[in-house]
Each structure stands twice: as structure tokens, then as C-alpha cells.
Short mmCIF file of C-alpha atoms and ligand atoms in Angstrom, two decimals:
data_model
loop_
_atom_site.label_atom_id
_atom_site.label_comp_id
_atom_site.label_asym_id
_atom_site.label_seq_id
_atom_site.Cartn_x
_atom_site.Cartn_y
_atom_site.Cartn_z
CA MET W 268 47.66 58.52 -6.72
CA LEU W 269 46.45 57.10 -10.05
CA ASN W 270 49.20 59.04 -11.80
CA LYS W 271 51.74 57.50 -9.44
CA ILE W 272 50.47 54.05 -10.38
CA TYR W 273 50.58 55.02 -14.06
CA ASP W 274 54.18 56.24 -13.63
CA ALA W 275 55.20 53.08 -11.77
CA MET W 276 53.79 51.02 -14.63
CA MET W 277 55.50 53.11 -17.29
CA ASN W 278 58.82 52.70 -15.43
CA GLY W 279 58.33 49.00 -14.73
CA ASP W 280 58.73 49.80 -11.04
CA ILE W 281 57.99 46.37 -9.58
CA ALA W 282 59.43 47.39 -6.21
CA SER W 283 56.75 49.98 -5.47
CA ILE W 284 53.66 49.03 -7.50
CA GLY W 285 52.26 46.77 -4.75
CA GLN W 286 52.51 49.43 -2.05
CA LEU W 287 51.07 52.09 -4.39
CA THR W 288 48.12 49.81 -5.13
CA LYS W 289 47.49 49.37 -1.38
CA ASP W 290 47.83 53.15 -0.84
CA ALA W 291 45.24 53.78 -3.55
CA LEU W 292 42.83 51.34 -1.90
CA ASP W 293 43.46 53.07 1.47
CA GLU W 294 42.41 56.32 -0.22
CA ASN W 295 39.15 54.56 -1.13
CA ILE W 296 39.86 54.46 -4.85
CA VAL W 297 37.85 51.50 -6.14
CA PRO W 298 39.72 48.62 -7.84
CA LYS W 299 38.07 49.20 -11.22
CA THR W 300 39.30 52.82 -11.29
CA ILE W 301 42.82 51.73 -10.33
CA ILE W 302 42.75 49.20 -13.15
CA ASP W 303 41.23 51.44 -15.83
CA ASP W 304 42.86 54.78 -15.04
CA GLY W 305 46.17 53.54 -13.65
CA LEU W 306 47.18 50.11 -14.95
CA LEU W 307 45.41 49.82 -18.29
CA ARG W 308 45.97 53.43 -19.27
CA ALA W 309 49.69 52.71 -18.89
CA MET W 310 49.49 49.29 -20.56
CA ASN W 311 47.86 50.78 -23.66
CA GLU W 312 50.66 53.34 -23.85
CA ILE W 313 53.27 50.59 -23.33
CA GLY W 314 51.67 48.65 -26.21
CA GLU W 315 52.08 51.67 -28.48
CA LEU W 316 55.72 52.19 -27.45
CA PHE W 317 56.45 48.51 -28.11
CA LYS W 318 54.78 48.68 -31.50
CA ASN W 319 56.87 51.71 -32.43
CA GLY W 320 60.09 50.03 -31.36
CA GLU W 321 60.61 52.39 -28.40
CA LEU W 322 60.36 49.56 -25.86
CA PHE W 323 61.75 46.03 -26.21
CA VAL W 324 60.54 42.62 -25.06
CA PRO W 325 62.30 42.50 -21.64
CA GLU W 326 61.05 46.01 -20.84
CA VAL W 327 57.49 45.08 -21.77
CA LEU W 328 57.70 41.89 -19.71
CA MET W 329 58.85 43.83 -16.66
CA ARG W 330 55.93 46.25 -17.02
CA ALA W 331 53.58 43.32 -17.49
CA GLN W 332 54.96 41.83 -14.28
CA ALA W 333 54.18 45.11 -12.50
CA LEU W 334 50.61 44.91 -13.82
CA ASN W 335 50.31 41.34 -12.55
CA MET W 336 51.59 42.32 -9.10
CA SER W 337 48.97 45.02 -8.79
CA MET W 338 46.26 42.75 -10.20
CA GLN W 339 47.06 40.09 -7.59
CA ILE W 340 46.02 42.60 -4.93
CA LEU W 341 43.00 43.93 -6.84
CA GLU W 342 41.52 40.79 -8.34
CA PRO W 343 40.14 39.29 -5.09
CA LEU W 344 38.40 42.62 -4.43
CA LEU W 345 36.66 42.79 -7.77
CA LYS W 346 33.01 41.97 -7.81
CA GLU W 347 31.54 39.79 -10.52
CA GLY W 348 30.68 42.05 -13.47
CA ASP W 349 32.95 44.83 -12.23
CA ILE W 350 34.97 44.66 -15.39
CA ASP W 351 33.22 44.53 -18.74
CA LYS W 352 35.07 41.90 -20.67
CA LYS W 353 35.20 42.67 -24.38
CA GLY W 354 35.32 39.04 -25.39
CA LYS W 355 36.68 35.64 -24.54
CA ILE W 356 39.76 34.10 -26.14
CA VAL W 357 41.19 30.60 -25.86
CA MET W 358 44.90 30.76 -26.63
CA GLY W 359 47.85 28.41 -26.87
CA THR W 360 51.07 27.53 -28.65
CA VAL W 361 50.42 24.70 -31.08
CA LYS W 362 51.37 21.05 -30.71
CA GLY W 363 55.10 20.31 -30.84
CA ASP W 364 56.04 23.91 -30.11
CA LEU W 365 57.37 25.10 -26.75
CA HIS W 366 57.93 28.80 -27.51
CA ASP W 367 55.77 30.95 -25.25
CA ILE W 368 57.36 34.37 -24.87
CA GLY W 369 55.43 35.86 -27.80
CA LYS W 370 52.21 34.09 -26.81
CA ASN W 371 52.51 35.43 -23.26
CA LEU W 372 53.07 38.95 -24.54
CA VAL W 373 50.00 38.70 -26.77
CA ILE W 374 47.97 37.45 -23.81
CA LEU W 375 49.12 40.29 -21.59
CA MET W 376 48.20 42.85 -24.21
CA LEU W 377 44.81 41.26 -24.84
CA GLU W 378 44.08 41.09 -21.12
CA GLY W 379 45.29 44.65 -20.75
CA ALA W 380 42.81 45.63 -23.46
CA GLY W 381 39.94 44.00 -21.55
CA TYR W 382 39.70 40.49 -23.03
CA GLU W 383 39.35 37.38 -20.92
CA VAL W 384 42.03 34.94 -22.06
CA ILE W 385 42.12 31.25 -21.23
CA ASP W 386 45.77 30.28 -21.59
CA LEU W 387 46.21 26.63 -22.60
CA GLY W 388 50.01 26.89 -22.46
CA VAL W 389 52.39 25.31 -24.95
CA ASP W 390 52.37 22.09 -27.00
CA VAL W 391 48.59 22.26 -27.21
CA SER W 392 46.85 19.44 -29.08
CA GLU W 393 43.79 19.87 -31.31
CA GLN W 394 41.73 17.92 -28.78
CA LYS W 395 42.74 20.27 -25.95
CA ILE W 396 41.60 23.26 -28.01
CA ILE W 397 38.33 21.57 -28.94
CA ASP W 398 37.68 20.71 -25.27
CA ALA W 399 38.43 24.32 -24.27
CA VAL W 400 36.08 25.69 -26.95
CA LYS W 401 33.29 23.41 -25.73
CA GLU W 402 33.91 24.41 -22.12
CA HIS W 403 34.39 28.17 -22.53
CA ASN W 404 32.47 29.06 -25.70
CA PRO W 405 35.03 31.73 -26.72
CA ASP W 406 34.73 34.49 -29.35
CA PHE W 407 38.23 33.67 -30.59
CA ILE W 408 40.80 30.91 -30.70
CA ALA W 409 44.33 32.33 -30.86
CA MET W 410 47.24 30.12 -31.84
CA SER W 411 50.96 30.81 -31.77
CA ALA W 412 53.66 28.91 -33.67
CA MET W 413 57.37 29.70 -33.91
CA LEU W 414 58.55 26.76 -35.98
CA THR W 415 57.91 26.12 -39.67
CA THR W 416 57.42 22.49 -38.67
CA THR W 417 54.65 23.28 -36.16
CA MET W 418 52.70 26.00 -37.99
CA VAL W 419 51.02 23.25 -40.04
CA ASN W 420 49.34 22.18 -36.79
CA MET W 421 47.32 25.41 -36.95
CA GLU W 422 45.61 24.13 -40.08
CA LYS W 423 45.07 20.70 -38.52
CA CYS W 424 43.48 22.38 -35.55
CA ILE W 425 41.12 24.44 -37.73
CA GLU W 426 40.11 21.32 -39.64
CA ALA W 427 39.41 19.56 -36.34
CA ILE W 428 37.31 22.51 -35.15
CA LYS W 429 35.37 22.44 -38.41
CA GLY W 430 34.88 18.69 -37.98
CA GLU W 431 33.24 19.35 -34.62
CA GLY W 432 30.96 22.02 -36.13
CA LEU W 433 32.49 24.74 -33.92
CA TYR W 434 34.22 26.89 -36.58
CA ASP W 435 31.23 29.06 -37.56
CA ASN W 436 30.74 30.36 -34.02
CA LEU W 437 34.20 31.84 -33.57
CA LYS W 438 37.13 33.49 -35.28
CA VAL W 439 40.66 32.14 -35.36
CA LEU W 440 43.70 34.37 -34.85
CA VAL W 441 47.18 33.13 -35.70
CA GLY W 442 50.66 34.55 -35.28
CA GLY W 443 54.31 33.82 -34.67
CA ALA W 444 57.55 34.38 -36.59
CA PRO W 445 57.01 31.97 -39.52
CA VAL W 446 53.29 32.76 -39.94
CA THR W 447 52.18 35.11 -42.72
CA ASN W 448 48.95 36.72 -43.80
CA THR W 449 48.85 34.53 -46.91
CA PHE W 450 49.18 31.39 -44.79
CA ALA W 451 46.49 32.60 -42.40
CA GLU W 452 44.05 33.31 -45.23
CA LYS W 453 44.75 29.90 -46.74
CA ILE W 454 43.84 28.08 -43.52
CA GLY W 455 40.83 30.28 -42.69
CA ALA W 456 42.34 32.42 -39.96
CA TYR W 457 43.24 36.06 -39.27
CA TYR W 458 46.85 37.12 -38.86
CA SER W 459 48.65 39.90 -37.07
CA SER W 460 52.37 40.36 -36.66
CA ASP W 461 52.72 41.51 -33.05
CA ALA W 462 50.99 41.85 -29.71
CA SER W 463 49.68 45.39 -30.20
CA SER W 464 48.23 44.73 -33.62
CA ALA W 465 46.71 41.52 -32.23
CA VAL W 466 44.62 43.74 -29.95
CA GLU W 467 43.64 45.99 -32.85
CA LEU W 468 42.68 42.95 -34.91
CA ALA W 469 40.58 41.46 -32.12
CA ASN W 470 38.85 44.82 -31.59
CA GLN W 471 38.02 45.08 -35.30
CA LEU W 472 36.72 41.53 -35.50
CA ILE W 473 34.63 41.73 -32.35
CA ALA W 474 33.00 44.92 -33.63
CA SER W 475 32.22 43.42 -37.06
C1 B12 E 26 63.63 32.16 -27.31
C2 B12 E 26 63.71 31.10 -28.38
C3 B12 E 26 63.68 29.77 -27.97
C4 B12 E 26 63.48 29.36 -26.53
C5 B12 E 26 61.99 29.45 -26.18
C6 B12 E 26 61.74 29.88 -24.76
C7 B12 E 26 60.27 30.20 -24.54
N1 B12 E 26 59.86 29.99 -23.31
O1 B12 E 26 59.56 30.63 -25.42
C8 B12 E 26 64.02 27.88 -26.55
C9 B12 E 26 65.49 27.93 -26.24
C10 B12 E 26 63.32 26.90 -25.61
C11 B12 E 26 63.87 27.54 -28.03
C12 B12 E 26 63.83 26.25 -28.49
C13 B12 E 26 63.84 25.91 -29.83
N2 B12 E 26 63.93 26.78 -30.88
CO1 B12 E 26 63.73 28.71 -30.68
N3 B12 E 26 63.89 30.57 -30.71
C14 B12 E 26 63.82 31.46 -29.76
C15 B12 E 26 64.04 32.86 -30.37
C16 B12 E 26 65.50 33.22 -30.13
C17 B12 E 26 63.19 33.99 -29.87
C18 B12 E 26 61.69 33.73 -29.90
C19 B12 E 26 60.99 34.80 -29.08
O2 B12 E 26 60.62 34.57 -27.94
N4 B12 E 26 60.88 36.02 -29.64
C20 B12 E 26 60.33 37.16 -28.93
C21 B12 E 26 58.82 37.20 -29.05
C22 B12 E 26 58.25 38.42 -28.35
O3 B12 E 26 58.50 37.29 -30.42
P1 B12 E 26 57.53 36.27 -31.14
O4 B12 E 26 57.60 34.95 -30.46
O5 B12 E 26 57.79 36.33 -32.60
O6 B12 E 26 56.08 36.81 -30.84
C23 B12 E 26 55.58 38.01 -31.38
C24 B12 E 26 54.90 37.85 -32.75
O7 B12 E 26 55.36 36.74 -33.49
C25 B12 E 26 53.44 37.81 -32.42
N5 B12 E 26 52.79 36.55 -32.08
C26 B12 E 26 53.30 35.43 -31.53
N6 B12 E 26 52.33 34.54 -31.33
C27 B12 E 26 51.19 35.08 -31.75
C28 B12 E 26 49.89 34.57 -31.78
C29 B12 E 26 48.86 35.35 -32.30
C30 B12 E 26 47.47 34.81 -32.32
C31 B12 E 26 49.16 36.65 -32.79
C32 B12 E 26 48.05 37.45 -33.37
C33 B12 E 26 50.44 37.16 -32.76
C34 B12 E 26 51.45 36.37 -32.24
O8 B12 E 26 53.33 38.66 -31.30
C35 B12 E 26 54.47 38.45 -30.46
C36 B12 E 26 54.74 39.71 -29.69
O9 B12 E 26 54.89 40.82 -30.52
C37 B12 E 26 63.73 32.57 -31.89
C38 B12 E 26 64.45 33.50 -32.88
C39 B12 E 26 63.59 34.64 -33.33
N7 B12 E 26 64.23 35.71 -33.67
O10 B12 E 26 62.37 34.57 -33.36
C40 B12 E 26 64.17 31.11 -32.01
C41 B12 E 26 63.52 30.25 -33.09
C42 B12 E 26 62.03 30.48 -33.18
N8 B12 E 26 63.76 28.90 -32.58
C43 B12 E 26 64.08 28.05 -33.51
C44 B12 E 26 64.37 26.69 -33.30
C45 B12 E 26 64.82 25.89 -34.51
C46 B12 E 26 64.25 26.10 -32.03
C47 B12 E 26 64.53 24.63 -31.66
C48 B12 E 26 64.03 23.58 -32.67
C49 B12 E 26 66.04 24.53 -31.42
C50 B12 E 26 66.55 23.13 -31.17
N9 B12 E 26 67.28 22.64 -32.18
O11 B12 E 26 66.29 22.55 -30.15
C51 B12 E 26 63.83 24.49 -30.29
C52 B12 E 26 62.37 24.01 -30.47
C53 B12 E 26 61.69 23.69 -29.17
C54 B12 E 26 60.23 23.46 -29.42
N10 B12 E 26 59.80 22.23 -29.61
O12 B12 E 26 59.47 24.40 -29.46
C55 B12 E 26 64.09 28.70 -34.90
C56 B12 E 26 62.87 28.34 -35.74
C57 B12 E 26 63.25 28.11 -37.20
C58 B12 E 26 62.06 27.76 -38.02
N11 B12 E 26 61.80 28.58 -39.03
O13 B12 E 26 61.38 26.83 -37.77
C59 B12 E 26 64.22 30.22 -34.52
C60 B12 E 26 63.58 31.17 -35.54
C61 B12 E 26 65.74 30.50 -34.39
C62 B12 E 26 66.48 30.36 -35.71
N12 B12 E 26 66.74 31.45 -36.39
O14 B12 E 26 66.83 29.29 -36.10
N13 B12 E 26 63.80 28.67 -28.78
#
């Protein structure tokens, strides 16, 4: 049954994933096992295929949608503490910027890898990020920018975080088409170029 769920994920089979999830529960497979050995096992593989250029954005989004459909059934059944979250991440697309496809992909991959992500959406002001940091006490802030005119808001945001004395307690991840490693280093952040390497970067940083 878990292999069927894995296969449905790998094929982006949104028509059958819901029923397969219910069938697995009927067979008394616990939600955590369905998630770990069915959904996330596939999502990790999908991340690798995407990274290697063997799957493209629409294909990944369809598989992510399948994961969400299954999770909608499983989430209410999960007990508190059932899933060990690796870390907490507050993420958004910076102020003035409405692009969210890349951000959403990064979030899906991070969630698939076991992180709790608080998605602040697009056009996110410095104040909104500061408020979210105070409320959620995350391990990371992750910011996305797709415009050369908005990537400067990443730096403004980091300065604002420093001003509030919050910078030393977390790490900042940045990404998006115009963002580079050199820019990230200059503003005091960590950079990765795509959703899969964002997971690898977060894993490295959380372990360090
Ligand atoms: C789709 C798109 C749009 C859509 C956005 C829809 C949406 N819901 O996101 C719409 C039509 C709304 C749009 C609008 C505009 N766009 Co536009 N858009 C694009 C386009 C074609 C694709 C972007 C995309 O989704 N790529 C696919 C995703 C998966 O890739 P990605 O975003 O790069 O994300 C990956 C990585 O960058 C990384 N990543 C992303 N974020 C993060 C964050 C972290 C922390 C990490 C670690 C990694 C990471 O991981 C992701 C997954 O692998 C790009 C062209 C391009 N090739 O990039 C132009 C592009 C970004 N847009 C551009 C422009 C100019 C605009 C507009 C100003 C156009 C206009 N005149 O109105 C407006 C701006 C609106 C605004 N205020 O934001 C320019 C930007 C030029 C520049 N250098 O500034 C581009 C490059 C097109 C071009 N060649 O001119 N756009």
C-alpha cells in the first residue's frame, strides 16, 4: 500500500492519491508511516529529479498538489509531536514583489523535508517579518525576490531585524533569480539557487 502511495506521488496521480490514503488508513497504517514511507520518500526523490533537470516546475507542482491532498486527510489525524519538525522557518517574498511560484516550491520542499514553514505570502514588509519572528521564534527567515528592484529589500529587512536585536538568534536564507551568493554574503545571508539545494542548505545550517 505504501508503495502504491509512493507510485501515485511519483506519477503526480492526483485522481487516486486521496483514495489510496484512505485505503492505507483502513489497513491501519498510521499517518506518520504514510507520510514518512509514502509521501516524503517520494517527495525527496522528486526533489532530486527536479534538481537534475529530469522533472520541470509544472510536474513538481502537480506532485506537490498530490502531497497536499493526502496531507489534508492525514493532518487532522496527527497527534501533537507525531512528526519531529527539524526546524521552524518564516518565509515570504519581499516587499514590492508578487512572484511566488519559486517561493512556494521552496516551501513545499522544505515541508517535505520535515521543516515547519510559516508562509507570509508575497509583498512582505520588514515589519511583517519582524512581527512573525517575534511570534514564532524561527530558526530561519527565508526570503525570495525575483526583481532586481526588490532584492534590495532583503538587505533592508536584515538591517531591520538587526535593529530589533533578533539577528543573532536565527539564520537568513535568500534566493530568487537575481540573487547571487556574493549578494547574500554582502547582506549577511545564506544563498542557494533552487528548492532542493535550499533543503540541503537548511540541513547543513541547522546541524552546525
Ligand atoms: C511567472 C513570472 C511572473 C508572474 C508571477 C506569477 C507568480 N504567481 O509568481 C507575473 C506575470 C505576475 C509576473 C509579473 C512581473 N514580472 Co515576472 N516573471 C515570471 C517568470 C516568467 C518566471 C518566474 C518563475 O516563477 N520561475 C519559476 C520558479 C520555479 O523559479 P524561481 O522563481 O527562480 O525560483 C527558484 C529559485 O530562484 C529558488 N528560489 C526562489 N526563491 C527562493 C528563496 C530562497 C530562500 C531560496 C533558498 C531559493 C529560492 O528556488 C526556486 C525553485 O527552484 C520570470 C522569468 C524567469 N525566467 O525567471 C519573470 C521575471 C522574474 N519577471 C520580471 C518582471 C520585470 C516582472 C514585472 C515587473 C513585469 C511587469 N512589467 O509588470 C511584474 C512584477 C510584478 C511584481 N511586482 O512582482 C523579470 C524580472 C527582471 C529583473 N531582473 O528584475 C523576469 C526575470 C522576466 C524578464 N526576463 O524580464 N512575472
